[in-house]
Structure formats: C-alpha cells, structure tokens
Amino acid sequence: MDINLSINGNSHAVQVQEDMPLLWAIRDIVGLTGTKFGCGVSQCGACSVLVDGRLTKSCSVSVLDAVEKEIFTIEGNSENLEFLRQAWTDGNVPQCGYCQSGQLIAATSLLDSIEKPTDKDIDNAMSANICRCGTYTRIKKAIHTAVQLKNQTL
Amino acid sequence: MSSIQKIDRRDFVKLFGLASGGIILGCSVASDSKGFIPIESKKGFHPNLFVHLEENGNVTLIASRSEMGQGIRTSLASAIADELEADWQYVSVVQAIGHEKYGNQNTDGSRSVRTRLEPMRKMGATAKIMLITAAAKKWNVAEVACKAENHFVINKNTNEQIFFGDLVADAAKVAIPKEETVQLKKVEDFKFIGKTLKSVDLKDFTHGTATYGIDVRIPNMKFAAIARSPVTFGSVKSFTKNNAEKVAGVEAIFEMPRLIPPTGKFFGMLGGVAVIANNTWAAFQGKLDLDIEWEKGANENFDSEEFKKILTKRVQKTGKLVPGVRGNVNTAFDTAAKTIEATYHVPFLAHAPMEVPNATAWFQGDKIEVWAPVQDPQTARSELAHFFEVPIENITINVPFLGGGFGRKSKSDFVVEAVAISKKIKAPVQVVWTREDDIQHSFYHATSAQYLKGSIDKEGNLSGWLQRVGFPSIVSSFKPLSDYASGFELNQGFTNNPYAIKNFRLESVKAEANLRIGWMRSVVHIHSAFGINSFVDELAFAAQKDPLQFHLDLLGEDRIIEGKSKFPFNSKRFKNVLTTTAKMANWGEKLPEGHGLGIAIHYSFYSYVATVVEVSVIERKVKIENIWTTIDCGLALNKDNITNQLEGAAIFGMSLALFGKISTKEGAIEQNNFFDYEMTRMKDAPKIHIHIVDAMHEPPTGVGEPGVPVIAPAICNAIFNATGERVRSLPLMDLGMV
Ligand code: FES
Ligand code: FES
C-alpha cells in the first residue's frame, strides 16, 4: 500500500506491505541505513528510533503505526543528540560502532525526559540496548559529559 | 622484511580507482601467519601497504586490515603520521579491497599491530625524508638544516617554513632513500604512538553514515534469507513453498545444495532453501512460511548434555600423552602432603556479533564482485575461485565496516551463499542472516572438559600437575574425523603453561565434533585459562596460601623462555602485571560482608594479562562490582584504543561466564536469540579499571583478545572467596547464580 512517512522532517512517499516493521521500511524502502538490525525481536535496541518523541524499537512496530507521526532516526538532528555526539566523540566511545546508532537514540530519549540523569537512570534507560563490544562504561560516562556540555553552553 | 617503493601512478589508479597526483609509497610486509588456511603465495614484489600524499596536504593510508572495532585503522595511521611529523587532521584511512596485491588482510590472532607497525613507521619516515629533500633543494641548503614539524618543513636557520602539500610535487621526483638511511624516531619523541587518539571513524559512527556490510546497496539488488537444517549438515528431504510464495515481495524460492569444502581448507556453505525477495523483511517472512522436511543426517542425536557427561568420563582416565612431560607426576603425587583433583567445563559458545553475518554478491559470469564484512577477504576470495571456477584475478572483495567479528566473520560461508544465489538469479543479491540463523548455524567455540590433579608438598609448594583436556578441534571444520585437539590449540595455554612446575604432565582425550567448530575471540585460551586459574586457586586454598602469593611463587624466579617466535616469554613481566593489578584492587584489604576478590592471570597472543574481580553475592546471586585488568602488550600504540578493547574484553568475558551457553537437543541448537543467549547489559556492567604497563621499548603484542580469558576464572575465584562455593562449570546462569 502507499503511505507517507515523515522521517527527520522529510516526507517520503513509499509503497510497503502493511505488516512490514518500521525498521525495514526505513532501511530497505526509504533507504536510510543508519538504523540497524540486531535481533528483530525487541531485545537489543539496535533499531531504536523516536516516534513522536517516544523511544521505539522499530523492528517491533508496524510501519502503519508510524504513519502521520514524526520519526526521528540517527540521521536526524536535535539539540540533545548533538551534545551526545560531541560527548561520544570526546569519550571515544564506539568500537565497531554498529550498536551506537541505537545507543545514541536511546540516550537522546533519556535526555529528552530527564535533564540530569543519575547512574541509576542511565542503567534503567540504556539496558535495553546491547553492545557486544562492551562499551557500556564509556556510554555511561558520555551521557554525563553530554549533560555537562549542555550546561556549559546554555 | 619490508622495502619501500614508489608506485607508478597508473598502477595505482588501476589498483584503487584513485586518480589524483602526489606521492604514493608502497611497501611489502611479510605476514607472520602460521595459520592453516592457505593464502596464495605471492611472487615478486607486491606492495601491500600504501600511503598517499596529495598536494592539498592530505595523507591517506590504504589499510589492509578489516576494521571490526579494534581501532586498527587509527592505530596504524598514527604510526605513519608520527614518523612523517604530520598534523593529525590531514590523516585519513581507506580500506583496501580483497586482492592478493594488498597482502594478507586476515584480521585474526591479534596480529595486526604486531606485524604492521615497523613498516608503517618506515613509510612515514621515508616520506618525510623525501619532503625534506625537496625543501632543502628549494632553499638551497643541506638537508640537515631542515626539519619537519606539524605538516611543515622548517628551515632551521631562517625559520622559513613550507607546507607539506606544497612540497609534494617536487618530492614526488626525489628518489626513494635507501632503507638503511631511514632513521626512526626515539620512543621518547613519539607524538601519536602511545598517546590517546580518537578513532578516525567517529563522525560516521555517530551520524549513522558508516556503511557496514548490511548497509551495502547496489542498483537492482535482491535480498535473500536461507532456511538451513536445524541439525548440522542435515539436508532438504522435501519442501513445500506453502504461503511463502504469497508473501508480498517474495520473488523466488529454491533449494540450495550444501557445498562441502575440500579437505584442509575453506568453509563451504550449509545449503538449505533460499527465499529471494525485493526487501529483507519479505525474505525473512517467506522463510518462516516454508514447510521443509529435513534429512537430519549423522548428527541427529547429538545432545550436548550427554556429550558433557561423555567428555567428563573420558578425562578421568588416562589419555593421549602430549609431548612436554617434566619429571614424574606419579612420584610427586605419591610423596605429596596433599593432592587435590577437579574437573572443569565450558560449554559451546557463539560469537553473536551485533551485525549478523551478511554478504552482497554479484556474479557476472566470468567475474565476481562481493561486498561483505569479512575478517579474512583473501581466504574468501580463494574459496570463491574454488567453488565457482572463476579466475581469482576476476574476483573482487570489498570490505565495508564490520559490526563486530570476534572470529565469526573470518569464516566466509555467508559469502559463498551470496555468490551461489547471485549466480542462480543472475542479479546482485544480499544474503542476510536472522539473529536466530546466527546463533543456530555458527562455527562454535568448542565445549571442553578438563581434569586436573595437583599435589602440595610438605612445604606447601606445588609439586605435581596433571591436566587432561578434551574438546572438539577447530581442525574438524577442515578435516573431518579430527577427534583430538591439535598442537596449535594445545599451545594456547596448555602446553605453554607458564608455571615453574617440576613434575608436569598433559594428556588429551578424544572429542568428536558434531557441530561446526571455529575460533572465537581468544579461542582455546578461554578454557585453558578457566581450568588453570580455577585450579591454581583451589591449590592455593589447599596449601593455605594467599592466591596472589601462590601465583607469584608458581611463576618462580625471573625466567626468559625463548620460543620459536620473536617474542620470548618473560616471567618478570608476568609477575609485574600480577602485582600491579593486585595493588590497584587493594588486594588483601578487608571487604564488605558478602564481597569477594578473585584473581586470574593469562599469557596469550604474546601479551601478559592479570585481572582481579570483585563480586558481591546475596542469596547466591552474583553481582560483578569491579574489574581491574593490567596488560603488558609491549609498545602501546594507541592507549585509549587499548583501554577500550580491554573494557570490552571484560564485558565479553562476563557475558560468557554469566550467560554463555549453546546447547543441543536431537542435534539442533536450543538457543534462538538474545532472550535465551543473553549478553551483559548496562545495568550489570561493573566498574572497569584498566592499566597499561609502560613497556614502550618492547615490540607491540596482541590487545584485542588477551583481556578475555582471565575474566571467567577471576569471577569464579571471587565467588569462592565470597562464599566458599566453587564454580567448576560455566555459565553461572545454569547454577542459578545470576
Ligand atoms: S533489532 Fe530491534 S531490538 Fe534488536
Ligand atoms: S560498539 Fe560494537 S556493538 Fe557496540
């Protein structure tokens, strides 16, 4: 069927099967490959996106659920994501990098809802995302750094 | 070793499709690979490392290693930049394609930095001399009156300076200086080597713009998923397309035969039923809708629980003697004050890299082009030439980013699948494995059983050591009926046991392979380190000694053992990492109630590692609180990258200790996805403290793997310290301790 997806502020007219998960519509139909496939069953967070600001595992929602909503992916830009990117860079966080799109989106969602998260907040928010390379220590630190960077700038 | 040549620009354009001017240097480095996977012999001069200087000042390294998270590209570039006196912001890296011209690209065995460092430095130094020569000519001064600094050549007398880029055209005409005249910097003068450098790929990693294998898009490409036999090496008896054909987007469904590799090399492919579609999801859905009856074959009754029992029984009885006996263990046991024995187990494990196996291939009759996240593009290339009878020079393998490898992606079965499908459908195709495929059709880390017996003499010293091991051999994947561990496997921790034990005997028992066996990050060291470190801890307890002191005593006097390699074993360096780690962890201080410390040391890939783990145990549930690791890996090329690797190794080791288990029933793998093959997550991640020994005058040794083997035994020793409960069989989850 023909639908419209709004991703990072751009509208995409696409043709999809109605039961297709949002992940594959983003990757294979729209062609934005920054959002990753890791498990397909809501276990790893590699496919994380924001749908109308809500953290969503795109492998596990139908593309139809995202119609007429605003989808935000790692290719997008937001204030919090920018600070997080800077902190990820300062902390040299990624190893293979594959999980980091999902990690950054999950962290963006965290900062969107909690201005100054504690370690505990971070553990809760980020434990749905697996990093097989094991960069957790750095991710945690980078989230704190992003908050600091933000406070310095504002 | 290496010699450096200027590369004809036309050749270079041909090789890389780059068409800009400037200086291109290439050198050829011999690989120290002793792996048993043959790589075509190279005749004559085939440069395999390149550096390209352009008139805009850009310096590009053509990297011959797959990037899979070890930061190799960054590390190697830093070596060139250092000797060249470059400004880091002009430095970048591009990935070479899989072609024998670019040398052995296999990224295994923590070997990259070890073999590439010096040639890289020499290339940088060579280019610097050429730039200086060009500048000296311009100023009409002697070369010694010039120096290079931060991307400029400076006239020491006048302080005039010229930008590197502006010298490139003239420098390109300068003859390559003789190798003997190229002087390398002193360790003290390093600007980049041994310092903290940011990965050259950070921008792409944080914007979702890095192209991994699974992100490759070719015009008109199809997507494919394959249903493979649940029992290893089973085959399709019959199948009906069922509803698969009706899934929107599915375009073709067909059977694929198994491709059996010739003895001694390659990986072949499992075969099954392929579903071709115009998007990944449709292919996955179509696969689920197939109705397949499998011919289960020889492995249909394989039960990993049964196999564990069989191996356990075998290691209790005399096995095949492994050369290297010292003294006589029986005499030691007979005269001992105390003897103890124990049997240890590690289950099968799967790598589960975050990016599933996948490959994009385009078979075009007389040529093949592949885009795939492979750790060893050259073996993949030889393998394709073998199976598809295309001349090897017509096969190109492009290596995009790897979303983790851990050894899984050096087995190119998924590449063979993609080419086989492309050949059949006459179009480019991307084969994508589901996570279930990845967990159920891996080349597994072998399960193992080990029996150890040791004796303590009247003085409380270890007097005898008997170890019997049984695990299916990696060789079985290349040579069926290889039922005993091979020499190279035993040499990963068993035969090269570092302790000064007078009476020592090692035996190996039969262990058949009923799954595909492969190597996984740190390979056999995972079980050797687990058995040895757990047992040393048990011995220390039996001898009523502190485990730290007991390890130190066992390492004995300062000794240097010259092996066949360039890296002699030095017990002093081993003792140093041990005491350093113990100090970091405040070893010996009183701990809170329910907490315990455990220690483990291991020597692998020529690096020395010691780890202390702190656990807390409440109602038999284990929490990992702290991990301290020290590594001595010789010259530390990029410290922050090494730290990152070791932090990751701690998490990897934790995952396998807590959750790692692949099991089979009636030949089929029981695990499916991350919900039953679990990984350490953020909430369980401990505080990790890494220390890198300053050993800048020693040659660089492995960093990607050596941090893994110590973790599981250190955790289990800490549990014993906290509770008195001894864990001899992994994972902890099976014991209800997670
Ligand atoms: S791919 Fe969606 S959670 Fe793993
Ligand atoms: S950086 Fe590799 S999986 Fe997270």
PDB file of N, CA, C and O in Angstrom, chain B residues 430-473:
ATOM      1  N   GLN B 430      21.796  -9.563  -1.663  1.00  0.00           N
ATOM      2  CA  GLN B 430      22.346  -9.512  -0.313  1.00  0.00           C
ATOM      3  C   GLN B 430      21.708 -10.619   0.522  1.00  0.00           C
ATOM      4  O   GLN B 430      20.495 -10.652   0.685  1.00  0.00           O
ATOM      5  N   VAL B 431      22.549 -11.515   1.012  1.00  0.00           N
ATOM      6  CA  VAL B 431      22.067 -12.543   1.931  1.00  0.00           C
ATOM      7  C   VAL B 431      22.174 -11.980   3.342  1.00  0.00           C
ATOM      8  O   VAL B 431      23.232 -11.490   3.731  1.00  0.00           O
ATOM      9  N   VAL B 432      21.082 -11.999   4.076  1.00  0.00           N
ATOM     10  CA  VAL B 432      21.109 -11.527   5.468  1.00  0.00           C
ATOM     11  C   VAL B 432      20.679 -12.670   6.375  1.00  0.00           C
ATOM     12  O   VAL B 432      19.665 -13.314   6.134  1.00  0.00           O
ATOM     13  N   TRP B 433      21.476 -12.930   7.396  1.00  0.00           N
ATOM     14  CA  TRP B 433      21.107 -13.938   8.393  1.00  0.00           C
ATOM     15  C   TRP B 433      20.212 -13.289   9.435  1.00  0.00           C
ATOM     16  O   TRP B 433      20.429 -12.129   9.801  1.00  0.00           O
ATOM     17  N   THR B 434      19.232 -14.012   9.908  1.00  0.00           N
ATOM     18  CA  THR B 434      18.495 -13.519  11.067  1.00  0.00           C
ATOM     19  C   THR B 434      19.372 -13.778  12.292  1.00  0.00           C
ATOM     20  O   THR B 434      20.364 -14.517  12.211  1.00  0.00           O
ATOM     21  N   ARG B 435      19.007 -13.195  13.433  1.00  0.00           N
ATOM     22  CA  ARG B 435      19.789 -13.491  14.643  1.00  0.00           C
ATOM     23  C   ARG B 435      19.684 -14.968  14.980  1.00  0.00           C
ATOM     24  O   ARG B 435      20.653 -15.586  15.428  1.00  0.00           O
ATOM     25  N   GLU B 436      18.510 -15.552  14.731  1.00  0.00           N
ATOM     26  CA  GLU B 436      18.342 -16.977  15.005  1.00  0.00           C
ATOM     27  C   GLU B 436      19.308 -17.790  14.133  1.00  0.00           C
ATOM     28  O   GLU B 436      19.924 -18.741  14.602  1.00  0.00           O
ATOM     29  N   ASP B 437      19.426 -17.408  12.869  1.00  0.00           N
ATOM     30  CA  ASP B 437      20.379 -18.096  11.977  1.00  0.00           C
ATOM     31  C   ASP B 437      21.783 -18.012  12.565  1.00  0.00           C
ATOM     32  O   ASP B 437      22.539 -18.984  12.575  1.00  0.00           O
ATOM     33  N   ASP B 438      22.131 -16.816  13.028  1.00  0.00           N
ATOM     34  CA  ASP B 438      23.477 -16.587  13.538  1.00  0.00           C
ATOM     35  C   ASP B 438      23.759 -17.477  14.746  1.00  0.00           C
ATOM     36  O   ASP B 438      24.827 -18.079  14.858  1.00  0.00           O
ATOM     37  N   ILE B 439      22.790 -17.597  15.633  1.00  0.00           N
ATOM     38  CA  ILE B 439      23.019 -18.364  16.858  1.00  0.00           C
ATOM     39  C   ILE B 439      22.942 -19.868  16.587  1.00  0.00           C
ATOM     40  O   ILE B 439      23.630 -20.659  17.225  1.00  0.00           O
ATOM     41  N   GLN B 440      22.157 -20.258  15.596  1.00  0.00           N
ATOM     42  CA  GLN B 440      21.961 -21.691  15.359  1.00  0.00           C
ATOM     43  C   GLN B 440      22.859 -22.288  14.284  1.00  0.00           C
ATOM     44  O   GLN B 440      22.869 -23.505  14.091  1.00  0.00           O
ATOM     45  N   HIS B 441      23.595 -21.456  13.561  1.00  0.00           N
ATOM     46  CA  HIS B 441      24.455 -22.002  12.496  1.00  0.00           C
ATOM     47  C   HIS B 441      25.838 -21.375  12.524  1.00  0.00           C
ATOM     48  O   HIS B 441      26.384 -20.999  11.490  1.00  0.00           O
ATOM     49  N   SER B 442      26.386 -21.291  13.699  1.00  0.00           N
ATOM     50  CA  SER B 442      27.689 -20.645  13.829  1.00  0.00           C
ATOM     51  C   SER B 442      28.811 -21.664  13.623  1.00  0.00           C
ATOM     52  O   SER B 442      28.558 -22.839  13.340  1.00  0.00           O
ATOM     53  N   PHE B 443      30.021 -21.192  13.729  1.00  0.00           N
ATOM     54  CA  PHE B 443      31.176 -22.075  13.918  1.00  0.00           C
ATOM     55  C   PHE B 443      31.508 -21.906  15.397  1.00  0.00           C
ATOM     56  O   PHE B 443      32.111 -20.918  15.794  1.00  0.00           O
ATOM     57  N   TYR B 444      31.080 -22.853  16.209  1.00  0.00           N
ATOM     58  CA  TYR B 444      31.043 -22.621  17.648  1.00  0.00           C
ATOM     59  C   TYR B 444      32.408 -22.737  18.313  1.00  0.00           C
ATOM     60  O   TYR B 444      33.241 -23.556  17.924  1.00  0.00           O
ATOM     61  N   HIS B 445      32.545 -21.936  19.345  1.00  0.00           N
ATOM     62  CA  HIS B 445      33.654 -22.136  20.268  1.00  0.00           C
ATOM     63  C   HIS B 445      33.409 -23.499  20.925  1.00  0.00           C
ATOM     64  O   HIS B 445      32.328 -23.762  21.432  1.00  0.00           O
ATOM     65  N   ALA B 446      34.439 -24.357  20.926  1.00  0.00           N
ATOM     66  CA  ALA B 446      34.258 -25.741  21.364  1.00  0.00           C
ATOM     67  C   ALA B 446      33.957 -25.852  22.848  1.00  0.00           C
ATOM     68  O   ALA B 446      34.511 -25.117  23.661  1.00  0.00           O
ATOM     69  N   THR B 447      33.085 -26.784  23.178  1.00  0.00           N
ATOM     70  CA  THR B 447      32.872 -27.116  24.574  1.00  0.00           C
ATOM     71  C   THR B 447      34.096 -27.898  25.059  1.00  0.00           C
ATOM     72  O   THR B 447      34.831 -28.462  24.252  1.00  0.00           O
ATOM     73  N   SER B 448      34.315 -27.925  26.368  1.00  0.00           N
ATOM     74  CA  SER B 448      35.513 -28.618  26.851  1.00  0.00           C
ATOM     75  C   SER B 448      35.290 -29.201  28.235  1.00  0.00           C
ATOM     76  O   SER B 448      34.473 -28.711  29.008  1.00  0.00           O
ATOM     77  N   ALA B 449      36.043 -30.269  28.497  1.00  0.00           N
ATOM     78  CA  ALA B 449      36.146 -30.787  29.863  1.00  0.00           C
ATOM     79  C   ALA B 449      37.631 -30.887  30.174  1.00  0.00           C
ATOM     80  O   ALA B 449      38.434 -31.201  29.305  1.00  0.00           O
ATOM     81  N   GLN B 450      37.985 -30.572  31.411  1.00  0.00           N
ATOM     82  CA  GLN B 450      39.380 -30.702  31.827  1.00  0.00           C
ATOM     83  C   GLN B 450      39.411 -31.305  33.219  1.00  0.00           C
ATOM     84  O   GLN B 450      38.655 -30.908  34.085  1.00  0.00           O
ATOM     85  N   TYR B 451      40.317 -32.238  33.354  1.00  0.00           N
ATOM     86  CA  TYR B 451      40.549 -32.819  34.674  1.00  0.00           C
ATOM     87  C   TYR B 451      41.926 -32.369  35.127  1.00  0.00           C
ATOM     88  O   TYR B 451      42.885 -32.394  34.349  1.00  0.00           O
ATOM     89  N   LEU B 452      42.005 -31.916  36.376  1.00  0.00           N
ATOM     90  CA  LEU B 452      43.307 -31.512  36.901  1.00  0.00           C
ATOM     91  C   LEU B 452      43.578 -32.218  38.217  1.00  0.00           C
ATOM     92  O   LEU B 452      42.674 -32.389  39.046  1.00  0.00           O
ATOM     93  N   LYS B 453      44.811 -32.624  38.374  1.00  0.00           N
ATOM     94  CA  LYS B 453      45.226 -33.181  39.656  1.00  0.00           C
ATOM     95  C   LYS B 453      46.541 -32.522  40.035  1.00  0.00           C
ATOM     96  O   LYS B 453      47.441 -32.375  39.196  1.00  0.00           O
ATOM     97  N   GLY B 454      46.641 -32.093  41.262  1.00  0.00           N
ATOM     98  CA  GLY B 454      47.855 -31.421  41.694  1.00  0.00           C
ATOM     99  C   GLY B 454      48.258 -31.881  43.075  1.00  0.00           C
ATOM    100  O   GLY B 454      47.420 -32.363  43.849  1.00  0.00           O
ATOM    101  N   SER B 455      49.526 -31.733  43.374  1.00  0.00           N
ATOM    102  CA  SER B 455      49.993 -32.138  44.698  1.00  0.00           C
ATOM    103  C   SER B 455      50.750 -31.005  45.370  1.00  0.00           C
ATOM    104  O   SER B 455      51.431 -30.208  44.721  1.00  0.00           O
ATOM    105  N   ILE B 456      50.568 -30.945  46.679  1.00  0.00           N
ATOM    106  CA  ILE B 456      51.261 -29.955  47.503  1.00  0.00           C
ATOM    107  C   ILE B 456      52.266 -30.715  48.369  1.00  0.00           C
ATOM    108  O   ILE B 456      51.899 -31.709  49.016  1.00  0.00           O
ATOM    109  N   ASP B 457      53.510 -30.273  48.374  1.00  0.00           N
ATOM    110  CA  ASP B 457      54.492 -30.974  49.209  1.00  0.00           C
ATOM    111  C   ASP B 457      54.460 -30.440  50.648  1.00  0.00           C
ATOM    112  O   ASP B 457      53.652 -29.582  50.978  1.00  0.00           O
ATOM    113  N   LYS B 458      55.361 -30.950  51.445  1.00  0.00           N
ATOM    114  CA  LYS B 458      55.316 -30.622  52.874  1.00  0.00           C
ATOM    115  C   LYS B 458      55.508 -29.128  53.136  1.00  0.00           C
ATOM    116  O   LYS B 458      55.007 -28.575  54.104  1.00  0.00           O
ATOM    117  N   GLU B 459      56.257 -28.462  52.215  1.00  0.00           N
ATOM    118  CA  GLU B 459      56.496 -27.022  52.404  1.00  0.00           C
ATOM    119  C   GLU B 459      55.320 -26.172  51.908  1.00  0.00           C
ATOM    120  O   GLU B 459      55.369 -24.943  51.940  1.00  0.00           O
ATOM    121  N   GLY B 460      54.313 -26.847  51.406  1.00  0.00           N
ATOM    122  CA  GLY B 460      53.173 -26.083  50.897  1.00  0.00           C
ATOM    123  C   GLY B 460      53.378 -25.607  49.463  1.00  0.00           C
ATOM    124  O   GLY B 460      52.676 -24.710  48.997  1.00  0.00           O
ATOM    125  N   ASN B 461      54.328 -26.215  48.752  1.00  0.00           N
ATOM    126  CA  ASN B 461      54.552 -25.832  47.357  1.00  0.00           C
ATOM    127  C   ASN B 461      53.924 -26.854  46.407  1.00  0.00           C
ATOM    128  O   ASN B 461      53.791 -28.029  46.746  1.00  0.00           O
ATOM    129  N   LEU B 462      53.593 -26.349  45.215  1.00  0.00           N
ATOM    130  CA  LEU B 462      53.020 -27.235  44.205  1.00  0.00           C
ATOM    131  C   LEU B 462      54.120 -28.158  43.686  1.00  0.00           C
ATOM    132  O   LEU B 462      55.154 -27.701  43.206  1.00  0.00           O
ATOM    133  N   SER B 463      53.912 -29.465  43.779  1.00  0.00           N
ATOM    134  CA  SER B 463      54.976 -30.376  43.347  1.00  0.00           C
ATOM    135  C   SER B 463      54.613 -31.162  42.094  1.00  0.00           C
ATOM    136  O   SER B 463      55.478 -31.601  41.347  1.00  0.00           O
ATOM    137  N   GLY B 464      53.347 -31.326  41.804  1.00  0.00           N
ATOM    138  CA  GLY B 464      52.974 -32.094  40.609  1.00  0.00           C
ATOM    139  C   GLY B 464      51.705 -31.548  39.981  1.00  0.00           C
ATOM    140  O   GLY B 464      50.827 -31.015  40.671  1.00  0.00           O
ATOM    141  N   TRP B 465      51.617 -31.671  38.659  1.00  0.00           N
ATOM    142  CA  TRP B 465      50.483 -31.104  37.911  1.00  0.00           C
ATOM    143  C   TRP B 465      50.131 -32.044  36.776  1.00  0.00           C
ATOM    144  O   TRP B 465      50.939 -32.274  35.878  1.00  0.00           O
ATOM    145  N   LEU B 466      48.946 -32.609  36.837  1.00  0.00           N
ATOM    146  CA  LEU B 466      48.448 -33.454  35.744  1.00  0.00           C
ATOM    147  C   LEU B 466      47.195 -32.804  35.185  1.00  0.00           C
ATOM    148  O   LEU B 466      46.279 -32.465  35.933  1.00  0.00           O
ATOM    149  N   GLN B 467      47.157 -32.626  33.885  1.00  0.00           N
ATOM    150  CA  GLN B 467      45.990 -31.996  33.266  1.00  0.00           C
ATOM    151  C   GLN B 467      45.557 -32.812  32.061  1.00  0.00           C
ATOM    152  O   GLN B 467      46.370 -33.145  31.198  1.00  0.00           O
ATOM    153  N   ARG B 468      44.286 -33.152  32.016  1.00  0.00           N
ATOM    154  CA  ARG B 468      43.731 -33.878  30.859  1.00  0.00           C
ATOM    155  C   ARG B 468      42.631 -33.047  30.246  1.00  0.00           C
ATOM    156  O   ARG B 468      41.730 -32.608  30.954  1.00  0.00           O
ATOM    157  N   VAL B 469      42.714 -32.854  28.944  1.00  0.00           N
ATOM    158  CA  VAL B 469      41.731 -31.989  28.310  1.00  0.00           C
ATOM    159  C   VAL B 469      41.069 -32.676  27.129  1.00  0.00           C
ATOM    160  O   VAL B 469      41.694 -33.489  26.436  1.00  0.00           O
ATOM    161  N   GLY B 470      39.828 -32.338  26.939  1.00  0.00           N
ATOM    162  CA  GLY B 470      39.106 -32.847  25.782  1.00  0.00           C
ATOM    163  C   GLY B 470      38.189 -31.778  25.238  1.00  0.00           C
ATOM    164  O   GLY B 470      37.379 -31.213  25.980  1.00  0.00           O
ATOM    165  N   PHE B 471      38.346 -31.440  23.964  1.00  0.00           N
ATOM    166  CA  PHE B 471      37.414 -30.507  23.307  1.00  0.00           C
ATOM    167  C   PHE B 471      37.473 -30.756  21.803  1.00  0.00           C
ATOM    168  O   PHE B 471      38.540 -31.061  21.267  1.00  0.00           O
ATOM    169  N   PRO B 472      36.344 -30.645  21.119  1.00  0.00           N
ATOM    170  CA  PRO B 472      36.339 -30.830  19.674  1.00  0.00           C
ATOM    171  C   PRO B 472      37.281 -29.816  19.027  1.00  0.00           C
ATOM    172  O   PRO B 472      37.316 -28.650  19.434  1.00  0.00           O
ATOM    173  N   SER B 473      38.033 -30.267  18.046  1.00  0.00           N
ATOM    174  CA  SER B 473      39.068 -29.425  17.467  1.00  0.00           C
ATOM    175  C   SER B 473      38.539 -28.560  16.324  1.00  0.00           C
ATOM    176  O   SER B 473      37.669 -28.974  15.557  1.00  0.00           O
TER     177      SER B 473
END
